[in-house]
Amino acid sequence: MPEKLDPTAVDRLLEMSGGDREFVGELIDEYLSDAPGQIAALRDATGDELVRAAHTLKSTSATFGAARL
């Protein structure tokens, strides 16, 4: 597990998945591979597009405990 993710959030995901570590690991991998694209989209976005992209990235990051992001 990447050290930048809040372990409490990861524990919550584990609990929600019934303790399926492989599934949670796949979710984290997907988040980590998707986040750079979302950040790039923020750079190009304007107006409502920017608000929507920022909200999506913020919400997803909160789910994984990536508070610094």
PDB file of N, CA, C and O in Angstrom:
ATOM      1  N   MET A   1       0.839  -1.167   0.000  1.00  0.00           N
ATOM      2  CA  MET A   1       0.000   0.000   0.000  1.00  0.00           C
ATOM      3  C   MET A   1       0.893   1.243   0.000  1.00  0.00           C
ATOM      4  O   MET A   1       1.815   1.340   0.799  1.00  0.00           O
ATOM      5  N   PRO A   2       0.611   2.194  -0.896  1.00  0.00           N
ATOM      6  CA  PRO A   2       1.423   3.410  -0.917  1.00  0.00           C
ATOM      7  C   PRO A   2       1.322   4.143   0.409  1.00  0.00           C
ATOM      8  O   PRO A   2       0.257   4.234   1.003  1.00  0.00           O
ATOM      9  N   GLU A   3       2.442   4.681   0.871  1.00  0.00           N
ATOM     10  CA  GLU A   3       2.461   5.316   2.179  1.00  0.00           C
ATOM     11  C   GLU A   3       1.724   6.646   2.215  1.00  0.00           C
ATOM     12  O   GLU A   3       1.452   7.171   3.284  1.00  0.00           O
ATOM     13  N   LYS A   4       1.346   7.199   1.094  1.00  0.00           N
ATOM     14  CA  LYS A   4       0.649   8.480   1.050  1.00  0.00           C
ATOM     15  C   LYS A   4      -0.852   8.320   1.289  1.00  0.00           C
ATOM     16  O   LYS A   4      -1.563   9.299   1.381  1.00  0.00           O
ATOM     17  N   LEU A   5      -1.349   7.110   1.347  1.00  0.00           N
ATOM     18  CA  LEU A   5      -2.767   6.886   1.589  1.00  0.00           C
ATOM     19  C   LEU A   5      -2.997   6.683   3.081  1.00  0.00           C
ATOM     20  O   LEU A   5      -2.234   6.005   3.753  1.00  0.00           O
ATOM     21  N   ASP A   6      -4.070   7.271   3.581  1.00  0.00           N
ATOM     22  CA  ASP A   6      -4.421   7.158   4.995  1.00  0.00           C
ATOM     23  C   ASP A   6      -4.839   5.715   5.286  1.00  0.00           C
ATOM     24  O   ASP A   6      -5.795   5.219   4.699  1.00  0.00           O
ATOM     25  N   PRO A   7      -4.135   5.039   6.180  1.00  0.00           N
ATOM     26  CA  PRO A   7      -4.468   3.646   6.491  1.00  0.00           C
ATOM     27  C   PRO A   7      -5.898   3.470   6.993  1.00  0.00           C
ATOM     28  O   PRO A   7      -6.516   2.440   6.769  1.00  0.00           O
ATOM     29  N   THR A   8      -6.448   4.492   7.661  1.00  0.00           N
ATOM     30  CA  THR A   8      -7.822   4.404   8.147  1.00  0.00           C
ATOM     31  C   THR A   8      -8.797   4.289   6.972  1.00  0.00           C
ATOM     32  O   THR A   8      -9.751   3.514   7.014  1.00  0.00           O
ATOM     33  N   ALA A   9      -8.558   5.059   5.925  1.00  0.00           N
ATOM     34  CA  ALA A   9      -9.419   5.004   4.742  1.00  0.00           C
ATOM     35  C   ALA A   9      -9.297   3.646   4.061  1.00  0.00           C
ATOM     36  O   ALA A   9     -10.294   3.066   3.617  1.00  0.00           O
ATOM     37  N   VAL A  10      -8.088   3.129   4.000  1.00  0.00           N
ATOM     38  CA  VAL A  10      -7.879   1.815   3.388  1.00  0.00           C
ATOM     39  C   VAL A  10      -8.560   0.741   4.228  1.00  0.00           C
ATOM     40  O   VAL A  10      -9.205  -0.167   3.684  1.00  0.00           O
ATOM     41  N   ASP A  11      -8.473   0.852   5.542  1.00  0.00           N
ATOM     42  CA  ASP A  11      -9.166  -0.094   6.423  1.00  0.00           C
ATOM     43  C   ASP A  11     -10.676  -0.052   6.190  1.00  0.00           C
ATOM     44  O   ASP A  11     -11.350  -1.077   6.189  1.00  0.00           O
ATOM     45  N   ARG A  12     -11.204   1.152   5.990  1.00  0.00           N
ATOM     46  CA  ARG A  12     -12.635   1.307   5.726  1.00  0.00           C
ATOM     47  C   ARG A  12     -13.019   0.609   4.415  1.00  0.00           C
ATOM     48  O   ARG A  12     -14.031  -0.064   4.328  1.00  0.00           O
ATOM     49  N   LEU A  13     -12.167   0.757   3.397  1.00  0.00           N
ATOM     50  CA  LEU A  13     -12.410   0.064   2.128  1.00  0.00           C
ATOM     51  C   LEU A  13     -12.363  -1.452   2.313  1.00  0.00           C
ATOM     52  O   LEU A  13     -13.176  -2.180   1.734  1.00  0.00           O
ATOM     53  N   LEU A  14     -11.428  -1.908   3.105  1.00  0.00           N
ATOM     54  CA  LEU A  14     -11.336  -3.342   3.389  1.00  0.00           C
ATOM     55  C   LEU A  14     -12.595  -3.844   4.075  1.00  0.00           C
ATOM     56  O   LEU A  14     -13.126  -4.904   3.728  1.00  0.00           O
ATOM     57  N   GLU A  15     -13.074  -3.074   5.030  1.00  0.00           N
ATOM     58  CA  GLU A  15     -14.291  -3.460   5.737  1.00  0.00           C
ATOM     59  C   GLU A  15     -15.478  -3.515   4.774  1.00  0.00           C
ATOM     60  O   GLU A  15     -16.269  -4.458   4.795  1.00  0.00           O
ATOM     61  N   MET A  16     -15.584  -2.513   3.919  1.00  0.00           N
ATOM     62  CA  MET A  16     -16.699  -2.461   2.965  1.00  0.00           C
ATOM     63  C   MET A  16     -16.642  -3.593   1.949  1.00  0.00           C
ATOM     64  O   MET A  16     -17.673  -4.027   1.430  1.00  0.00           O
ATOM     65  N   SER A  17     -15.431  -4.077   1.666  1.00  0.00           N
ATOM     66  CA  SER A  17     -15.276  -5.145   0.676  1.00  0.00           C
ATOM     67  C   SER A  17     -15.299  -6.534   1.306  1.00  0.00           C
ATOM     68  O   SER A  17     -15.027  -7.522   0.636  1.00  0.00           O
ATOM     69  N   GLY A  18     -15.598  -6.592   2.597  1.00  0.00           N
ATOM     70  CA  GLY A  18     -15.610  -7.880   3.279  1.00  0.00           C
ATOM     71  C   GLY A  18     -14.221  -8.439   3.501  1.00  0.00           C
ATOM     72  O   GLY A  18     -14.030  -9.643   3.608  1.00  0.00           O
ATOM     73  N   GLY A  19     -13.220  -7.547   3.564  1.00  0.00           N
ATOM     74  CA  GLY A  19     -11.847  -7.972   3.820  1.00  0.00           C
ATOM     75  C   GLY A  19     -11.100  -8.459   2.589  1.00  0.00           C
ATOM     76  O   GLY A  19     -10.039  -9.061   2.710  1.00  0.00           O
ATOM     77  N   ASP A  20     -11.635  -8.181   1.409  1.00  0.00           N
ATOM     78  CA  ASP A  20     -11.022  -8.642   0.157  1.00  0.00           C
ATOM     79  C   ASP A  20      -9.837  -7.746  -0.213  1.00  0.00           C
ATOM     80  O   ASP A  20      -9.965  -6.753  -0.913  1.00  0.00           O
ATOM     81  N   ARG A  21      -8.663  -8.108   0.271  1.00  0.00           N
ATOM     82  CA  ARG A  21      -7.454  -7.308   0.049  1.00  0.00           C
ATOM     83  C   ARG A  21      -7.099  -7.199  -1.429  1.00  0.00           C
ATOM     84  O   ARG A  21      -6.623  -6.149  -1.874  1.00  0.00           O
ATOM     85  N   GLU A  22      -7.311  -8.256  -2.178  1.00  0.00           N
ATOM     86  CA  GLU A  22      -6.988  -8.219  -3.608  1.00  0.00           C
ATOM     87  C   GLU A  22      -7.853  -7.175  -4.321  1.00  0.00           C
ATOM     88  O   GLU A  22      -7.358  -6.381  -5.120  1.00  0.00           O
ATOM     89  N   PHE A  23      -9.138  -7.161  -4.002  1.00  0.00           N
ATOM     90  CA  PHE A  23     -10.052  -6.202  -4.613  1.00  0.00           C
ATOM     91  C   PHE A  23      -9.664  -4.773  -4.244  1.00  0.00           C
ATOM     92  O   PHE A  23      -9.607  -3.883  -5.108  1.00  0.00           O
ATOM     93  N   VAL A  24      -9.383  -4.530  -2.966  1.00  0.00           N
ATOM     94  CA  VAL A  24      -8.990  -3.195  -2.520  1.00  0.00           C
ATOM     95  C   VAL A  24      -7.680  -2.793  -3.190  1.00  0.00           C
ATOM     96  O   VAL A  24      -7.518  -1.647  -3.618  1.00  0.00           O
ATOM     97  N   GLY A  25      -6.764  -3.720  -3.326  1.00  0.00           N
ATOM     98  CA  GLY A  25      -5.513  -3.444  -4.026  1.00  0.00           C
ATOM     99  C   GLY A  25      -5.759  -3.041  -5.475  1.00  0.00           C
ATOM    100  O   GLY A  25      -5.112  -2.119  -5.989  1.00  0.00           O
ATOM    101  N   GLU A  26      -6.697  -3.707  -6.124  1.00  0.00           N
ATOM    102  CA  GLU A  26      -7.042  -3.356  -7.506  1.00  0.00           C
ATOM    103  C   GLU A  26      -7.659  -1.958  -7.565  1.00  0.00           C
ATOM    104  O   GLU A  26      -7.372  -1.184  -8.488  1.00  0.00           O
ATOM    105  N   LEU A  27      -8.506  -1.642  -6.591  1.00  0.00           N
ATOM    106  CA  LEU A  27      -9.099  -0.303  -6.540  1.00  0.00           C
ATOM    107  C   LEU A  27      -8.015   0.764  -6.382  1.00  0.00           C
ATOM    108  O   LEU A  27      -8.040   1.803  -7.057  1.00  0.00           O
ATOM    109  N   ILE A  28      -7.073   0.512  -5.494  1.00  0.00           N
ATOM    110  CA  ILE A  28      -5.982   1.464  -5.271  1.00  0.00           C
ATOM    111  C   ILE A  28      -5.137   1.602  -6.530  1.00  0.00           C
ATOM    112  O   ILE A  28      -4.789   2.723  -6.935  1.00  0.00           O
ATOM    113  N   ASP A  29      -4.809   0.491  -7.167  1.00  0.00           N
ATOM    114  CA  ASP A  29      -4.035   0.552  -8.407  1.00  0.00           C
ATOM    115  C   ASP A  29      -4.760   1.372  -9.470  1.00  0.00           C
ATOM    116  O   ASP A  29      -4.140   2.180 -10.172  1.00  0.00           O
ATOM    117  N   GLU A  30      -6.065   1.168  -9.582  1.00  0.00           N
ATOM    118  CA  GLU A  30      -6.865   1.909 -10.557  1.00  0.00           C
ATOM    119  C   GLU A  30      -6.857   3.406 -10.234  1.00  0.00           C
ATOM    120  O   GLU A  30      -6.700   4.240 -11.123  1.00  0.00           O
ATOM    121  N   TYR A  31      -7.017   3.729  -8.963  1.00  0.00           N
ATOM    122  CA  TYR A  31      -6.978   5.130  -8.545  1.00  0.00           C
ATOM    123  C   TYR A  31      -5.622   5.752  -8.899  1.00  0.00           C
ATOM    124  O   TYR A  31      -5.556   6.841  -9.470  1.00  0.00           O
ATOM    125  N   LEU A  32      -4.548   5.055  -8.559  1.00  0.00           N
ATOM    126  CA  LEU A  32      -3.207   5.592  -8.810  1.00  0.00           C
ATOM    127  C   LEU A  32      -2.904   5.745 -10.300  1.00  0.00           C
ATOM    128  O   LEU A  32      -2.173   6.650 -10.695  1.00  0.00           O
ATOM    129  N   SER A  33      -3.479   4.887 -11.117  1.00  0.00           N
ATOM    130  CA  SER A  33      -3.242   5.027 -12.559  1.00  0.00           C
ATOM    131  C   SER A  33      -4.155   6.079 -13.181  1.00  0.00           C
ATOM    132  O   SER A  33      -3.803   6.706 -14.176  1.00  0.00           O
ATOM    133  N   ASP A  34      -5.316   6.319 -12.578  1.00  0.00           N
ATOM    134  CA  ASP A  34      -6.285   7.276 -13.115  1.00  0.00           C
ATOM    135  C   ASP A  34      -6.022   8.714 -12.652  1.00  0.00           C
ATOM    136  O   ASP A  34      -6.287   9.671 -13.390  1.00  0.00           O
ATOM    137  N   ALA A  35      -5.495   8.896 -11.458  1.00  0.00           N
ATOM    138  CA  ALA A  35      -5.310  10.231 -10.878  1.00  0.00           C
ATOM    139  C   ALA A  35      -4.462  11.163 -11.749  1.00  0.00           C
ATOM    140  O   ALA A  35      -4.837  12.330 -11.928  1.00  0.00           O
ATOM    141  N   PRO A  36      -3.339  10.715 -12.314  1.00  0.00           N
ATOM    142  CA  PRO A  36      -2.564  11.640 -13.156  1.00  0.00           C
ATOM    143  C   PRO A  36      -3.371  12.182 -14.350  1.00  0.00           C
ATOM    144  O   PRO A  36      -3.239  13.353 -14.706  1.00  0.00           O
ATOM    145  N   GLY A  37      -4.213  11.352 -14.936  1.00  0.00           N
ATOM    146  CA  GLY A  37      -5.056  11.809 -16.035  1.00  0.00           C
ATOM    147  C   GLY A  37      -6.079  12.824 -15.566  1.00  0.00           C
ATOM    148  O   GLY A  37      -6.385  13.795 -16.273  1.00  0.00           O
ATOM    149  N   GLN A  38      -6.612  12.617 -14.360  1.00  0.00           N
ATOM    150  CA  GLN A  38      -7.567  13.576 -13.809  1.00  0.00           C
ATOM    151  C   GLN A  38      -6.881  14.909 -13.520  1.00  0.00           C
ATOM    152  O   GLN A  38      -7.455  15.974 -13.751  1.00  0.00           O
ATOM    153  N   ILE A  39      -5.648  14.852 -13.029  1.00  0.00           N
ATOM    154  CA  ILE A  39      -4.900  16.080 -12.759  1.00  0.00           C
ATOM    155  C   ILE A  39      -4.616  16.809 -14.074  1.00  0.00           C
ATOM    156  O   ILE A  39      -4.752  18.035 -14.160  1.00  0.00           O
ATOM    157  N   ALA A  40      -4.260  16.072 -15.102  1.00  0.00           N
ATOM    158  CA  ALA A  40      -4.021  16.682 -16.417  1.00  0.00           C
ATOM    159  C   ALA A  40      -5.296  17.333 -16.948  1.00  0.00           C
ATOM    160  O   ALA A  40      -5.248  18.421 -17.529  1.00  0.00           O
ATOM    161  N   ALA A  41      -6.437  16.685 -16.728  1.00  0.00           N
ATOM    162  CA  ALA A  41      -7.711  17.253 -17.172  1.00  0.00           C
ATOM    163  C   ALA A  41      -7.993  18.569 -16.456  1.00  0.00           C
ATOM    164  O   ALA A  41      -8.555  19.493 -17.049  1.00  0.00           O
ATOM    165  N   LEU A  42      -7.595  18.670 -15.199  1.00  0.00           N
ATOM    166  CA  LEU A  42      -7.772  19.921 -14.451  1.00  0.00           C
ATOM    167  C   LEU A  42      -7.005  21.066 -15.105  1.00  0.00           C
ATOM    168  O   LEU A  42      -7.483  22.204 -15.140  1.00  0.00           O
ATOM    169  N   ARG A  43      -5.829  20.760 -15.605  1.00  0.00           N
ATOM    170  CA  ARG A  43      -4.993  21.804 -16.220  1.00  0.00           C
ATOM    171  C   ARG A  43      -5.655  22.396 -17.462  1.00  0.00           C
ATOM    172  O   ARG A  43      -5.451  23.563 -17.777  1.00  0.00           O
ATOM    173  N   ASP A  44      -6.416  21.584 -18.171  1.00  0.00           N
ATOM    174  CA  ASP A  44      -7.029  22.022 -19.424  1.00  0.00           C
ATOM    175  C   ASP A  44      -8.471  22.486 -19.261  1.00  0.00           C
ATOM    176  O   ASP A  44      -9.054  23.025 -20.199  1.00  0.00           O
ATOM    177  N   ALA A  45      -9.049  22.275 -18.100  1.00  0.00           N
ATOM    178  CA  ALA A  45     -10.473  22.545 -17.900  1.00  0.00           C
ATOM    179  C   ALA A  45     -10.731  24.018 -17.571  1.00  0.00           C
ATOM    180  O   ALA A  45      -9.862  24.724 -17.062  1.00  0.00           O
ATOM    181  N   THR A  46     -11.947  24.451 -17.864  1.00  0.00           N
ATOM    182  CA  THR A  46     -12.390  25.804 -17.508  1.00  0.00           C
ATOM    183  C   THR A  46     -13.839  25.739 -17.035  1.00  0.00           C
ATOM    184  O   THR A  46     -14.565  24.797 -17.342  1.00  0.00           O
ATOM    185  N   GLY A  47     -14.252  26.744 -16.274  1.00  0.00           N
ATOM    186  CA  GLY A  47     -15.640  26.874 -15.857  1.00  0.00           C
ATOM    187  C   GLY A  47     -16.197  25.646 -15.160  1.00  0.00           C
ATOM    188  O   GLY A  47     -15.565  25.076 -14.262  1.00  0.00           O
ATOM    189  N   ASP A  48     -17.400  25.243 -15.579  1.00  0.00           N
ATOM    190  CA  ASP A  48     -18.080  24.091 -14.974  1.00  0.00           C
ATOM    191  C   ASP A  48     -17.272  22.810 -15.132  1.00  0.00           C
ATOM    192  O   ASP A  48     -17.293  21.947 -14.260  1.00  0.00           O
ATOM    193  N   GLU A  49     -16.573  22.709 -16.236  1.00  0.00           N
ATOM    194  CA  GLU A  49     -15.717  21.542 -16.504  1.00  0.00           C
ATOM    195  C   GLU A  49     -14.647  21.423 -15.409  1.00  0.00           C
ATOM    196  O   GLU A  49     -14.362  20.341 -14.910  1.00  0.00           O
ATOM    197  N   LEU A  50     -14.074  22.547 -15.037  1.00  0.00           N
ATOM    198  CA  LEU A  50     -13.042  22.581 -13.999  1.00  0.00           C
ATOM    199  C   LEU A  50     -13.622  22.185 -12.644  1.00  0.00           C
ATOM    200  O   LEU A  50     -13.036  21.379 -11.921  1.00  0.00           O
ATOM    201  N   VAL A  51     -14.778  22.727 -12.325  1.00  0.00           N
ATOM    202  CA  VAL A  51     -15.428  22.412 -11.050  1.00  0.00           C
ATOM    203  C   VAL A  51     -15.739  20.925 -10.967  1.00  0.00           C
ATOM    204  O   VAL A  51     -15.475  20.274  -9.955  1.00  0.00           O
ATOM    205  N   ARG A  52     -16.279  20.368 -12.032  1.00  0.00           N
ATOM    206  CA  ARG A  52     -16.638  18.947 -12.060  1.00  0.00           C
ATOM    207  C   ARG A  52     -15.393  18.065 -11.923  1.00  0.00           C
ATOM    208  O   ARG A  52     -15.372  17.107 -11.150  1.00  0.00           O
ATOM    209  N   ALA A  53     -14.329  18.402 -12.662  1.00  0.00           N
ATOM    210  CA  ALA A  53     -13.096  17.609 -12.607  1.00  0.00           C
ATOM    211  C   ALA A  53     -12.465  17.680 -11.219  1.00  0.00           C
ATOM    212  O   ALA A  53     -11.998  16.672 -10.685  1.00  0.00           O
ATOM    213  N   ALA A  54     -12.465  18.868 -10.631  1.00  0.00           N
ATOM    214  CA  ALA A  54     -11.883  19.031  -9.286  1.00  0.00           C
ATOM    215  C   ALA A  54     -12.684  18.261  -8.247  1.00  0.00           C
ATOM    216  O   ALA A  54     -12.110  17.603  -7.367  1.00  0.00           O
ATOM    217  N   HIS A  55     -14.004  18.324  -8.351  1.00  0.00           N
ATOM    218  CA  HIS A  55     -14.854  17.608  -7.396  1.00  0.00           C
ATOM    219  C   HIS A  55     -14.641  16.096  -7.513  1.00  0.00           C
ATOM    220  O   HIS A  55     -14.545  15.400  -6.496  1.00  0.00           O
ATOM    221  N   THR A  56     -14.560  15.605  -8.729  1.00  0.00           N
ATOM    222  CA  THR A  56     -14.341  14.165  -8.945  1.00  0.00           C
ATOM    223  C   THR A  56     -13.024  13.722  -8.332  1.00  0.00           C
ATOM    224  O   THR A  56     -12.964  12.724  -7.608  1.00  0.00           O
ATOM    225  N   LEU A  57     -11.964  14.459  -8.610  1.00  0.00           N
ATOM    226  CA  LEU A  57     -10.651  14.099  -8.075  1.00  0.00           C
ATOM    227  C   LEU A  57     -10.640  14.189  -6.550  1.00  0.00           C
ATOM    228  O   LEU A  57     -10.121  13.303  -5.875  1.00  0.00           O
ATOM    229  N   LYS A  58     -11.252  15.231  -6.005  1.00  0.00           N
ATOM    230  CA  LYS A  58     -11.297  15.402  -4.546  1.00  0.00           C
ATOM    231  C   LYS A  58     -12.058  14.258  -3.887  1.00  0.00           C
ATOM    232  O   LYS A  58     -11.607  13.687  -2.892  1.00  0.00           O
ATOM    233  N   SER A  59     -13.218  13.911  -4.441  1.00  0.00           N
ATOM    234  CA  SER A  59     -14.038  12.839  -3.862  1.00  0.00           C
ATOM    235  C   SER A  59     -13.333  11.496  -3.913  1.00  0.00           C
ATOM    236  O   SER A  59     -13.311  10.749  -2.937  1.00  0.00           O
ATOM    237  N   THR A  60     -12.772  11.192  -5.061  1.00  0.00           N
ATOM    238  CA  THR A  60     -12.076   9.918  -5.216  1.00  0.00           C
ATOM    239  C   THR A  60     -10.858   9.855  -4.303  1.00  0.00           C
ATOM    240  O   THR A  60     -10.609   8.834  -3.652  1.00  0.00           O
ATOM    241  N   SER A  61     -10.129  10.952  -4.216  1.00  0.00           N
ATOM    242  CA  SER A  61      -8.945  10.993  -3.353  1.00  0.00           C
ATOM    243  C   SER A  61      -9.336  10.809  -1.888  1.00  0.00           C
ATOM    244  O   SER A  61      -8.643  10.117  -1.143  1.00  0.00           O
ATOM    245  N   ALA A  62     -10.450  11.405  -1.484  1.00  0.00           N
ATOM    246  CA  ALA A  62     -10.908  11.256  -0.102  1.00  0.00           C
ATOM    247  C   ALA A  62     -11.248   9.804   0.204  1.00  0.00           C
ATOM    248  O   ALA A  62     -10.979   9.316   1.303  1.00  0.00           O
ATOM    249  N   THR A  63     -11.827   9.116  -0.752  1.00  0.00           N
ATOM    250  CA  THR A  63     -12.180   7.700  -0.554  1.00  0.00           C
ATOM    251  C   THR A  63     -10.947   6.871  -0.211  1.00  0.00           C
ATOM    252  O   THR A  63     -11.007   5.959   0.606  1.00  0.00           O
ATOM    253  N   PHE A  64      -9.815   7.213  -0.825  1.00  0.00           N
ATOM    254  CA  PHE A  64      -8.589   6.453  -0.611  1.00  0.00           C
ATOM    255  C   PHE A  64      -7.688   7.077   0.440  1.00  0.00           C
ATOM    256  O   PHE A  64      -6.592   6.586   0.693  1.00  0.00           O
ATOM    257  N   GLY A  65      -8.134   8.162   1.045  1.00  0.00           N
ATOM    258  CA  GLY A  65      -7.342   8.777   2.106  1.00  0.00           C
ATOM    259  C   GLY A  65      -6.150   9.529   1.595  1.00  0.00           C
ATOM    260  O   GLY A  65      -5.163   9.704   2.307  1.00  0.00           O
ATOM    261  N   ALA A  66      -6.219  10.008   0.345  1.00  0.00           N
ATOM    262  CA  ALA A  66      -5.135  10.797  -0.217  1.00  0.00           C
ATOM    263  C   ALA A  66      -5.396  12.262   0.114  1.00  0.00           C
ATOM    264  O   ALA A  66      -5.685  13.079  -0.757  1.00  0.00           O
ATOM    265  N   ALA A  67      -5.301  12.594   1.382  1.00  0.00           N
ATOM    266  CA  ALA A  67      -5.690  13.911   1.884  1.00  0.00           C
ATOM    267  C   ALA A  67      -4.825  15.036   1.327  1.00  0.00           C
ATOM    268  O   ALA A  67      -5.328  16.124   1.067  1.00  0.00           O
ATOM    269  N   ARG A  68      -3.561  14.792   1.121  1.00  0.00           N
ATOM    270  CA  ARG A  68      -2.664  15.851   0.616  1.00  0.00           C
ATOM    271  C   ARG A  68      -3.057  16.272  -0.783  1.00  0.00           C
ATOM    272  O   ARG A  68      -2.889  17.418  -1.156  1.00  0.00           O
ATOM    273  N   LEU A  69      -3.591  15.347  -1.565  1.00  0.00           N
ATOM    274  CA  LEU A  69      -3.986  15.691  -2.925  1.00  0.00           C
ATOM    275  C   LEU A  69      -5.177  16.604  -2.868  1.00  0.00           C
ATOM    276  O   LEU A  69      -5.331  17.552  -3.541  1.00  0.00           O
TER     277      LEU A  69
END
